[in-house]
PDB file of C-alpha atoms in Angstrom:
ATOM      1  CA  MET A   1     -18.420  -9.246  89.136  1.00  0.00           C
ATOM      2  CA  GLU A   2     -16.655  -9.326  85.780  1.00  0.00           C
ATOM      3  CA  SER A   3     -14.828 -12.563  86.670  1.00  0.00           C
ATOM      4  CA  ASP A   4     -18.143 -14.250  87.597  1.00  0.00           C
ATOM      5  CA  VAL A   5     -19.633 -13.292  84.238  1.00  0.00           C
ATOM      6  CA  THR A   6     -16.600 -14.647  82.417  1.00  0.00           C
ATOM      7  CA  THR A   7     -16.735 -17.900  84.351  1.00  0.00           C
ATOM      8  CA  THR A   8     -20.442 -18.242  83.673  1.00  0.00           C
ATOM      9  CA  LEU A   9     -19.988 -17.677  79.945  1.00  0.00           C
ATOM     10  CA  SER A  10     -17.201 -20.257  79.792  1.00  0.00           C
ATOM     11  CA  GLU A  11     -19.335 -22.807  81.595  1.00  0.00           C
ATOM     12  CA  LEU A  12     -22.248 -22.050  79.301  1.00  0.00           C
ATOM     13  CA  GLU A  13     -20.101 -22.570  76.249  1.00  0.00           C
ATOM     14  CA  ARG A  14     -18.866 -25.925  77.583  1.00  0.00           C
ATOM     15  CA  LYS A  15     -22.413 -27.121  78.290  1.00  0.00           C
ATOM     16  CA  LEU A  16     -23.574 -26.088  74.818  1.00  0.00           C
ATOM     17  CA  LYS A  17     -20.783 -28.132  73.270  1.00  0.00           C
ATOM     18  CA  GLU A  18     -21.843 -31.160  75.363  1.00  0.00           C
ATOM     19  CA  LEU A  19     -25.410 -30.634  74.198  1.00  0.00           C
ATOM     20  CA  GLU A  20     -24.283 -30.590  70.594  1.00  0.00           C
ATOM     21  CA  ARG A  21     -22.443 -33.896  71.082  1.00  0.00           C
ATOM     22  CA  GLU A  22     -25.579 -35.402  72.660  1.00  0.00           C
ATOM     23  CA  LEU A  23     -27.693 -34.232  69.711  1.00  0.00           C
ATOM     24  CA  GLU A  24     -25.233 -35.813  67.279  1.00  0.00           C
ATOM     25  CA  SER A  25     -25.366 -39.108  69.203  1.00  0.00           C
ATOM     26  CA  VAL A  26     -29.219 -39.014  69.128  1.00  0.00           C
ATOM     27  CA  GLY A  27     -29.171 -38.527  65.388  1.00  0.00           C
ATOM     28  CA  ARG A  28     -26.885 -41.562  64.957  1.00  0.00           C
ATOM     29  CA  GLY A  29     -28.477 -43.967  67.484  1.00  0.00           C
ATOM     30  CA  GLY A  30     -32.087 -42.736  67.730  1.00  0.00           C
ATOM     31  CA  GLU A  31     -31.933 -42.630  71.537  1.00  0.00           C
ATOM     32  CA  LEU A  32     -30.723 -40.136  74.098  1.00  0.00           C
ATOM     33  CA  ASP A  33     -30.107 -40.960  77.744  1.00  0.00           C
ATOM     34  CA  ALA A  34     -30.379 -37.640  79.414  1.00  0.00           C
ATOM     35  CA  GLU A  35     -30.025 -37.521  83.154  1.00  0.00           C
ATOM     36  CA  PRO A  36     -31.905 -34.876  85.062  1.00  0.00           C
ATOM     37  CA  ALA A  37     -29.789 -31.810  85.080  1.00  0.00           C
ATOM     38  CA  GLN A  38     -29.264 -29.558  88.005  1.00  0.00           C
ATOM     39  CA  ALA A  39     -31.673 -26.750  88.508  1.00  0.00           C
ATOM     40  CA  GLY A  40     -30.800 -23.799  86.317  1.00  0.00           C
ATOM     41  CA  TRP A  41     -31.677 -21.721  83.321  1.00  0.00           C
ATOM     42  CA  THR A  42     -34.036 -23.125  80.644  1.00  0.00           C
ATOM     43  CA  PRO A  43     -33.950 -21.264  77.331  1.00  0.00           C
ATOM     44  CA  PRO A  44     -37.329 -20.166  75.966  1.00  0.00           C
ATOM     45  CA  PRO A  45     -38.682 -21.986  72.925  1.00  0.00           C
ATOM     46  CA  ASP A  46     -38.065 -20.467  69.525  1.00  0.00           C
ATOM     47  CA  PRO A  47     -41.483 -19.630  67.952  1.00  0.00           C
ATOM     48  CA  SER A  48     -40.040 -19.584  64.447  1.00  0.00           C
ATOM     49  CA  ALA A  49     -38.786 -23.157  64.711  1.00  0.00           C
ATOM     50  CA  GLY A  50     -42.348 -24.642  64.480  1.00  0.00           C
ATOM     51  CA  PRO A  51     -43.600 -27.914  66.076  1.00  0.00           C
ATOM     52  CA  PRO A  52     -41.306 -30.951  66.115  1.00  0.00           C
ATOM     53  CA  PRO A  53     -41.905 -33.586  63.469  1.00  0.00           C
ATOM     54  CA  PRO A  54     -44.108 -36.572  64.415  1.00  0.00           C
ATOM     55  CA  GLY A  55     -42.280 -39.388  66.169  1.00  0.00           C
ATOM     56  CA  ALA A  56     -39.406 -37.198  67.392  1.00  0.00           C
ATOM     57  CA  THR A  57     -38.690 -36.819  71.090  1.00  0.00           C
ATOM     58  CA  PRO A  58     -38.506 -33.174  72.093  1.00  0.00           C
ATOM     59  CA  LEU A  59     -35.268 -32.159  73.800  1.00  0.00           C
ATOM     60  CA  THR A  60     -34.902 -29.553  76.419  1.00  0.00           C
ATOM     61  CA  ALA A  61     -31.689 -27.568  76.937  1.00  0.00           C
ATOM     62  CA  VAL A  62     -30.982 -27.086  80.642  1.00  0.00           C
ATOM     63  CA  TRP A  63     -28.653 -24.545  82.187  1.00  0.00           C
ATOM     64  CA  HIS A  64     -26.010 -26.365  84.293  1.00  0.00           C
ATOM     65  CA  GLY A  65     -24.339 -23.354  85.758  1.00  0.00           C
ATOM     66  CA  GLY A  66     -24.583 -22.401  89.352  1.00  0.00           C
ATOM     67  CA  ALA A  67     -25.240 -18.716  88.803  1.00  0.00           C
ATOM     68  CA  THR A  68     -28.094 -16.930  87.195  1.00  0.00           C
ATOM     69  CA  PRO A  69     -27.987 -17.224  83.401  1.00  0.00           C
ATOM     70  CA  PRO A  70     -27.194 -14.018  81.619  1.00  0.00           C
ATOM     71  CA  SER A  71     -30.051 -12.137  80.128  1.00  0.00           C
ATOM     72  CA  GLY A  72     -30.127 -10.383  76.817  1.00  0.00           C
ATOM     73  CA  PRO A  73     -28.158 -11.057  73.645  1.00  0.00           C
ATOM     74  CA  PRO A  74     -24.599 -12.348  73.835  1.00  0.00           C
ATOM     75  CA  PRO A  75     -21.874  -9.735  73.782  1.00  0.00           C
ATOM     76  CA  VAL A  76     -20.849  -8.533  70.381  1.00  0.00           C
ATOM     77  CA  ALA A  77     -17.200  -8.765  69.512  1.00  0.00           C
ATOM     78  CA  ASP A  78     -15.403  -5.513  68.926  1.00  0.00           C
ATOM     79  CA  GLU A  79     -15.309  -4.320  65.336  1.00  0.00           C
ATOM     80  CA  PRO A  80     -11.922  -5.147  63.786  1.00  0.00           C
ATOM     81  CA  VAL A  81      -9.650  -2.217  63.315  1.00  0.00           C
ATOM     82  CA  ARG A  82      -8.877  -1.373  59.680  1.00  0.00           C
ATOM     83  CA  VAL A  83      -5.211  -0.900  59.128  1.00  0.00           C
ATOM     84  CA  VAL A  84      -4.650   1.526  56.297  1.00  0.00           C
ATOM     85  CA  PRO A  85      -1.184   1.114  54.739  1.00  0.00           C
ATOM     86  CA  PRO A  86       0.784   4.307  54.317  1.00  0.00           C
ATOM     87  CA  PRO A  87       0.774   5.739  50.808  1.00  0.00           C
ATOM     88  CA  ALA A  88       3.616   4.636  48.576  1.00  0.00           C
ATOM     89  CA  PRO A  89       6.299   7.258  48.050  1.00  0.00           C
ATOM     90  CA  ARG A  90       5.849   9.200  44.859  1.00  0.00           C
ATOM     91  CA  ILE A  91       8.754   8.893  42.474  1.00  0.00           C
ATOM     92  CA  VAL A  92       9.174  11.780  40.098  1.00  0.00           C
ATOM     93  CA  ALA A  93      11.328  11.089  37.072  1.00  0.00           C
ATOM     94  CA  GLN A  94      13.921  13.793  36.661  1.00  0.00           C
ATOM     95  CA  PRO A  95      14.526  14.825  33.043  1.00  0.00           C
ATOM     96  CA  HIS A  96      18.000  14.161  31.770  1.00  0.00           C
ATOM     97  CA  ALA A  97      20.220  17.103  31.234  1.00  0.00           C
ATOM     98  CA  ALA A  98      20.190  18.341  27.675  1.00  0.00           C
ATOM     99  CA  ALA A  99      23.123  17.067  25.668  1.00  0.00           C
ATOM    100  CA  SER A 100      25.693  19.705  24.877  1.00  0.00           C
ATOM    101  CA  PRO A 101      25.669  20.789  21.221  1.00  0.00           C
ATOM    102  CA  PRO A 102      28.420  19.327  19.031  1.00  0.00           C
ATOM    103  CA  PRO A 103      31.452  21.524  18.451  1.00  0.00           C
ATOM    104  CA  PRO A 104      31.351  23.611  15.274  1.00  0.00           C
ATOM    105  CA  PRO A 105      33.172  22.111  12.279  1.00  0.00           C
ATOM    106  CA  PRO A 106      36.667  23.401  11.609  1.00  0.00           C
ATOM    107  CA  PRO A 107      36.931  26.153   9.027  1.00  0.00           C
ATOM    108  CA  PRO A 108      37.716  24.939   5.491  1.00  0.00           C
ATOM    109  CA  PRO A 109      41.359  25.214   4.456  1.00  0.00           C
ATOM    110  CA  ALA A 110      42.379  28.152   2.378  1.00  0.00           C
ATOM    111  CA  SER A 111      42.081  27.442  -1.324  1.00  0.00           C
ATOM    112  CA  ALA A 112      45.383  26.974  -3.086  1.00  0.00           C
ATOM    113  CA  ALA A 113      43.932  28.621  -6.177  1.00  0.00           C
ATOM    114  CA  GLU A 114      44.051  32.117  -4.605  1.00  0.00           C
ATOM    115  CA  PRO A 115      46.373  34.534  -6.438  1.00  0.00           C
ATOM    116  CA  GLY A 116      48.582  35.074  -3.381  1.00  0.00           C
ATOM    117  CA  GLY A 117      49.043  31.344  -2.788  1.00  0.00           C
ATOM    118  CA  LEU A 118      49.804  30.764  -6.476  1.00  0.00           C
ATOM    119  CA  HIS A 119      52.519  33.414  -6.485  1.00  0.00           C
ATOM    120  CA  GLU A 120      54.091  31.882  -3.383  1.00  0.00           C
ATOM    121  CA  GLN A 121      54.156  28.452  -5.051  1.00  0.00           C
ATOM    122  CA  LEU A 122      55.767  29.915  -8.157  1.00  0.00           C
ATOM    123  CA  ASP A 123      58.432  31.638  -6.046  1.00  0.00           C
ATOM    124  CA  GLU A 124      59.158  28.364  -4.258  1.00  0.00           C
ATOM    125  CA  LEU A 125      59.497  26.533  -7.598  1.00  0.00           C
ATOM    126  CA  ILE A 126      61.943  29.133  -8.941  1.00  0.00           C
ATOM    127  CA  ALA A 127      63.987  29.014  -5.722  1.00  0.00           C
ATOM    128  CA  PHE A 128      64.081  25.212  -5.907  1.00  0.00           C
ATOM    129  CA  ARG A 129      65.236  25.381  -9.529  1.00  0.00           C
ATOM    130  CA  ASP A 130      68.023  27.777  -8.562  1.00  0.00           C
ATOM    131  CA  ARG A 131      69.167  25.463  -5.758  1.00  0.00           C
ATOM    132  CA  LEU A 132      69.061  22.484  -8.117  1.00  0.00           C
ATOM    133  CA  VAL A 133      71.169  24.292 -10.733  1.00  0.00           C
ATOM    134  CA  ARG A 134      73.692  25.397  -8.109  1.00  0.00           C
ATOM    135  CA  THR A 135      73.970  21.876  -6.691  1.00  0.00           C
ATOM    136  CA  THR A 136      74.419  20.423 -10.182  1.00  0.00           C
ATOM    137  CA  ASP A 137      77.197  22.906 -10.956  1.00  0.00           C
ATOM    138  CA  GLU A 138      78.984  22.006  -7.725  1.00  0.00           C
ATOM    139  CA  LEU A 139      78.774  18.281  -8.509  1.00  0.00           C
ATOM    140  CA  VAL A 140      80.055  18.792 -12.052  1.00  0.00           C
ATOM    141  CA  GLY A 141      82.955  20.886 -10.773  1.00  0.00           C
ATOM    142  CA  GLU A 142      83.876  18.277  -8.175  1.00  0.00           C
ATOM    143  CA  LEU A 143      83.698  15.526 -10.794  1.00  0.00           C
ATOM    144  CA  SER A 144      85.952  17.534 -13.139  1.00  0.00           C
ATOM    145  CA  ARG A 145      88.529  18.047 -10.363  1.00  0.00           C
ATOM    146  CA  VAL A 146      88.644  14.319  -9.594  1.00  0.00           C
ATOM    147  CA  LEU A 147      88.987  13.404 -13.241  1.00  0.00           C
ATOM    148  CA  ASP A 148      91.814  15.928 -13.677  1.00  0.00           C
ATOM    149  CA  GLU A 149      93.664  14.367 -10.770  1.00  0.00           C
ATOM    150  CA  LEU A 150      93.205  10.941 -12.362  1.00  0.00           C
ATOM    151  CA  GLY A 151      94.339  12.221 -15.769  1.00  0.00           C
ATOM    152  CA  VAL A 152      90.986  11.586 -17.402  1.00  0.00           C
ATOM    153  CA  VAL A 153      89.446  14.263 -19.607  1.00  0.00           C
ATOM    154  CA  ALA A 154      85.840  14.865 -18.466  1.00  0.00           C
ATOM    155  CA  PRO A 155      83.197  15.431 -21.131  1.00  0.00           C
ATOM    156  CA  PRO A 156      81.704  18.892 -21.217  1.00  0.00           C
ATOM    157  CA  PRO A 157      78.544  19.284 -19.114  1.00  0.00           C
ATOM    158  CA  PRO A 158      75.252  19.269 -21.033  1.00  0.00           C
ATOM    159  CA  PRO A 159      73.695  22.656 -21.659  1.00  0.00           C
ATOM    160  CA  PRO A 160      70.877  23.636 -19.287  1.00  0.00           C
ATOM    161  CA  ASP A 161      67.328  22.866 -20.368  1.00  0.00           C
ATOM    162  CA  PRO A 162      65.875  26.056 -21.872  1.00  0.00           C
ATOM    163  CA  ALA A 163      62.419  24.966 -20.720  1.00  0.00           C
ATOM    164  CA  LEU A 164      63.490  25.878 -17.157  1.00  0.00           C
ATOM    165  CA  THR A 165      64.294  29.466 -18.114  1.00  0.00           C
ATOM    166  CA  PRO A 166      61.943  31.805 -16.212  1.00  0.00           C
ATOM    167  CA  LEU A 167      59.989  34.291 -18.312  1.00  0.00           C
ATOM    168  CA  SER A 168      57.768  37.170 -17.238  1.00  0.00           C
ATOM    169  CA  GLY A 169      55.517  39.877 -18.663  1.00  0.00           C
ATOM    170  CA  ASP A 170      54.673  39.746 -22.372  1.00  0.00           C
ATOM    171  CA  VAL A 171      56.117  36.633 -24.064  1.00  0.00           C
ATOM    172  CA  VAL A 172      56.013  35.580 -27.720  1.00  0.00           C
ATOM    173  CA  VAL A 173      55.738  31.843 -28.281  1.00  0.00           C
ATOM    174  CA  GLU A 174      57.113  30.690 -31.649  1.00  0.00           C
ATOM    175  CA  ALA A 175      55.591  27.338 -32.661  1.00  0.00           C
ATOM    176  CA  ALA A 176      57.112  25.825 -35.828  1.00  0.00           C
ATOM    177  CA  ALA A 177      55.733  23.031 -38.024  1.00  0.00           C
ATOM    178  CA  PHE A 178      52.426  22.518 -36.216  1.00  0.00           C
ATOM    179  CA  ASP A 179      49.124  22.058 -38.043  1.00  0.00           C
ATOM    180  CA  LEU A 180      46.073  24.222 -37.340  1.00  0.00           C
ATOM    181  CA  ALA A 181      44.373  21.732 -35.018  1.00  0.00           C
ATOM    182  CA  THR A 182      47.553  21.393 -32.951  1.00  0.00           C
ATOM    183  CA  LEU A 183      47.942  25.184 -32.803  1.00  0.00           C
ATOM    184  CA  ALA A 184      44.371  25.506 -31.502  1.00  0.00           C
ATOM    185  CA  SER A 185      45.094  23.033 -28.715  1.00  0.00           C
ATOM    186  CA  LEU A 186      48.390  24.888 -27.991  1.00  0.00           C
ATOM    187  CA  GLU A 187      46.484  28.137 -27.554  1.00  0.00           C
ATOM    188  CA  GLN A 188      44.068  26.488 -25.083  1.00  0.00           C
ATOM    189  CA  ALA A 189      46.970  24.900 -23.161  1.00  0.00           C
ATOM    190  CA  LEU A 190      48.710  28.287 -22.816  1.00  0.00           C
ATOM    191  CA  ARG A 191      45.503  29.798 -21.425  1.00  0.00           C
ATOM    192  CA  ALA A 192      45.295  26.932 -18.885  1.00  0.00           C
ATOM    193  CA  VAL A 193      48.821  27.544 -17.584  1.00  0.00           C
ATOM    194  CA  GLY A 194      48.720  29.065 -14.111  1.00  0.00           C
ATOM    195  CA  GLY A 195      49.913  32.662 -14.185  1.00  0.00           C
ATOM    196  CA  ALA A 196      48.995  33.284 -17.842  1.00  0.00           C
ATOM    197  CA  ALA A 197      46.625  36.248 -18.100  1.00  0.00           C
ATOM    198  CA  HIS A 198      45.730  35.636 -21.756  1.00  0.00           C
ATOM    199  CA  ALA A 199      47.063  33.862 -24.863  1.00  0.00           C
ATOM    200  CA  HIS A 200      46.092  34.059 -28.532  1.00  0.00           C
ATOM    201  CA  VAL A 201      47.555  33.377 -32.001  1.00  0.00           C
ATOM    202  CA  ARG A 202      48.793  36.636 -33.514  1.00  0.00           C
ATOM    203  CA  ALA A 203      50.203  35.560 -36.897  1.00  0.00           C
ATOM    204  CA  LEU A 204      51.311  32.680 -39.140  1.00  0.00           C
ATOM    205  CA  ASP A 205      54.473  33.087 -41.266  1.00  0.00           C
ATOM    206  CA  ASP A 206      56.218  30.306 -43.268  1.00  0.00           C
ATOM    207  CA  GLY A 207      54.724  27.535 -41.099  1.00  0.00           C
ATOM    208  CA  VAL A 208      55.613  29.308 -37.861  1.00  0.00           C
ATOM    209  CA  ALA A 209      52.821  30.505 -35.579  1.00  0.00           C
ATOM    210  CA  TYR A 210      53.345  33.440 -33.243  1.00  0.00           C
ATOM    211  CA  LEU A 211      51.303  33.467 -30.051  1.00  0.00           C
ATOM    212  CA  ASP A 212      51.214  36.389 -27.627  1.00  0.00           C
ATOM    213  CA  VAL A 213      51.112  35.388 -23.941  1.00  0.00           C
ATOM    214  CA  ARG A 214      51.025  37.705 -20.915  1.00  0.00           C
ATOM    215  CA  LEU A 215      52.342  36.304 -17.619  1.00  0.00           C
ATOM    216  CA  SER A 216      51.291  37.812 -14.293  1.00  0.00           C
ATOM    217  CA  ALA A 217      54.407  36.507 -12.507  1.00  0.00           C
ATOM    218  CA  PRO A 218      57.823  35.052 -13.429  1.00  0.00           C
ATOM    219  CA  LEU A 219      57.316  31.503 -14.689  1.00  0.00           C
ATOM    220  CA  PRO A 220      59.356  28.794 -16.495  1.00  0.00           C
ATOM    221  CA  LEU A 221      56.838  28.774 -19.338  1.00  0.00           C
ATOM    222  CA  GLY A 222      58.400  25.843 -21.225  1.00  0.00           C
ATOM    223  CA  ALA A 223      58.177  23.488 -18.238  1.00  0.00           C
ATOM    224  CA  ALA A 224      54.651  24.676 -17.362  1.00  0.00           C
ATOM    225  CA  LEU A 225      53.527  24.105 -20.968  1.00  0.00           C
ATOM    226  CA  ARG A 226      54.885  20.538 -20.893  1.00  0.00           C
ATOM    227  CA  ALA A 227      52.673  19.827 -17.867  1.00  0.00           C
ATOM    228  CA  ALA A 228      49.533  21.374 -19.444  1.00  0.00           C
ATOM    229  CA  TRP A 229      49.883  20.219 -23.109  1.00  0.00           C
ATOM    230  CA  PRO A 230      49.890  16.476 -23.973  1.00  0.00           C
ATOM    231  CA  VAL A 231      51.602  17.016 -27.371  1.00  0.00           C
ATOM    232  CA  PRO A 232      55.338  16.203 -27.191  1.00  0.00           C
ATOM    233  CA  PHE A 233      57.605  19.096 -28.178  1.00  0.00           C
ATOM    234  CA  ALA A 234      61.139  20.396 -27.709  1.00  0.00           C
ATOM    235  CA  VAL A 235      62.113  23.846 -26.464  1.00  0.00           C
ATOM    236  CA  THR A 236      64.663  25.240 -28.938  1.00  0.00           C
ATOM    237  CA  GLY A 237      65.156  28.600 -27.290  1.00  0.00           C
ATOM    238  CA  ALA A 238      64.032  30.704 -24.349  1.00  0.00           C
ATOM    239  CA  GLY A 239      64.864  34.145 -23.024  1.00  0.00           C
ATOM    240  CA  ASP A 240      64.289  37.866 -23.550  1.00  0.00           C
ATOM    241  CA  GLY A 241      60.494  37.468 -23.755  1.00  0.00           C
ATOM    242  CA  ARG A 242      60.660  34.627 -26.282  1.00  0.00           C
ATOM    243  CA  LEU A 243      59.939  30.898 -26.204  1.00  0.00           C
ATOM    244  CA  ALA A 244      60.597  28.769 -29.318  1.00  0.00           C
ATOM    245  CA  ILE A 245      59.151  25.249 -29.584  1.00  0.00           C
ATOM    246  CA  ALA A 246      59.116  22.547 -32.292  1.00  0.00           C
ATOM    247  CA  PRO A 247      57.607  19.041 -32.567  1.00  0.00           C
ATOM    248  CA  ALA A 248      59.715  16.420 -30.765  1.00  0.00           C
TER     249      ALA A 248
END
């Protein structure tokens, strides 16, 4: 039964297409040679179409199939199936790991101005001076031996510089032939020497100023004063708590 209906519908569709071609040829030529069709189904007139225009030949559609024409409206095609795409995967941004904090800065170096560090530096300077004096004496002795072998009389070695004599405790500085302004700057320079607890002018006698200085550690005061005081001077004596200086 289903195959007959399918065959009938196919035949009906073919006949309708032929009818459309005939209608197109009538519109172009004004005539239509229509042979009597086989007995079959005649579609009912459409009341909404209205009467044909004057002068037009009415056409009648004839069913050419051999079976009974189908009744009722044509079959309705199945509703298309909506294909819903799957939802896109959700991407969640992962937060970056927190950066590690920078390492703490290194501790500042110990200040060299601490009393302990200053004493150690002074001890190293005194030990270096002792090594230098010992090395100088050895060189002078070796030079004298060589000159004696050669028959040459060596000159006597120069006396040691009194400015390198270490002093400690309470020291009296004797400054000769300096004016008052120079003595004031000398007092300030003695106070600036490392290891000097205090320094002040005690007396003036016949152009010689006496300054009292207290040292907290053994120190070659003459050499330290040369580094702290820009005025040129000569050390004329040092030892036993006394340092004598004069203009150079």
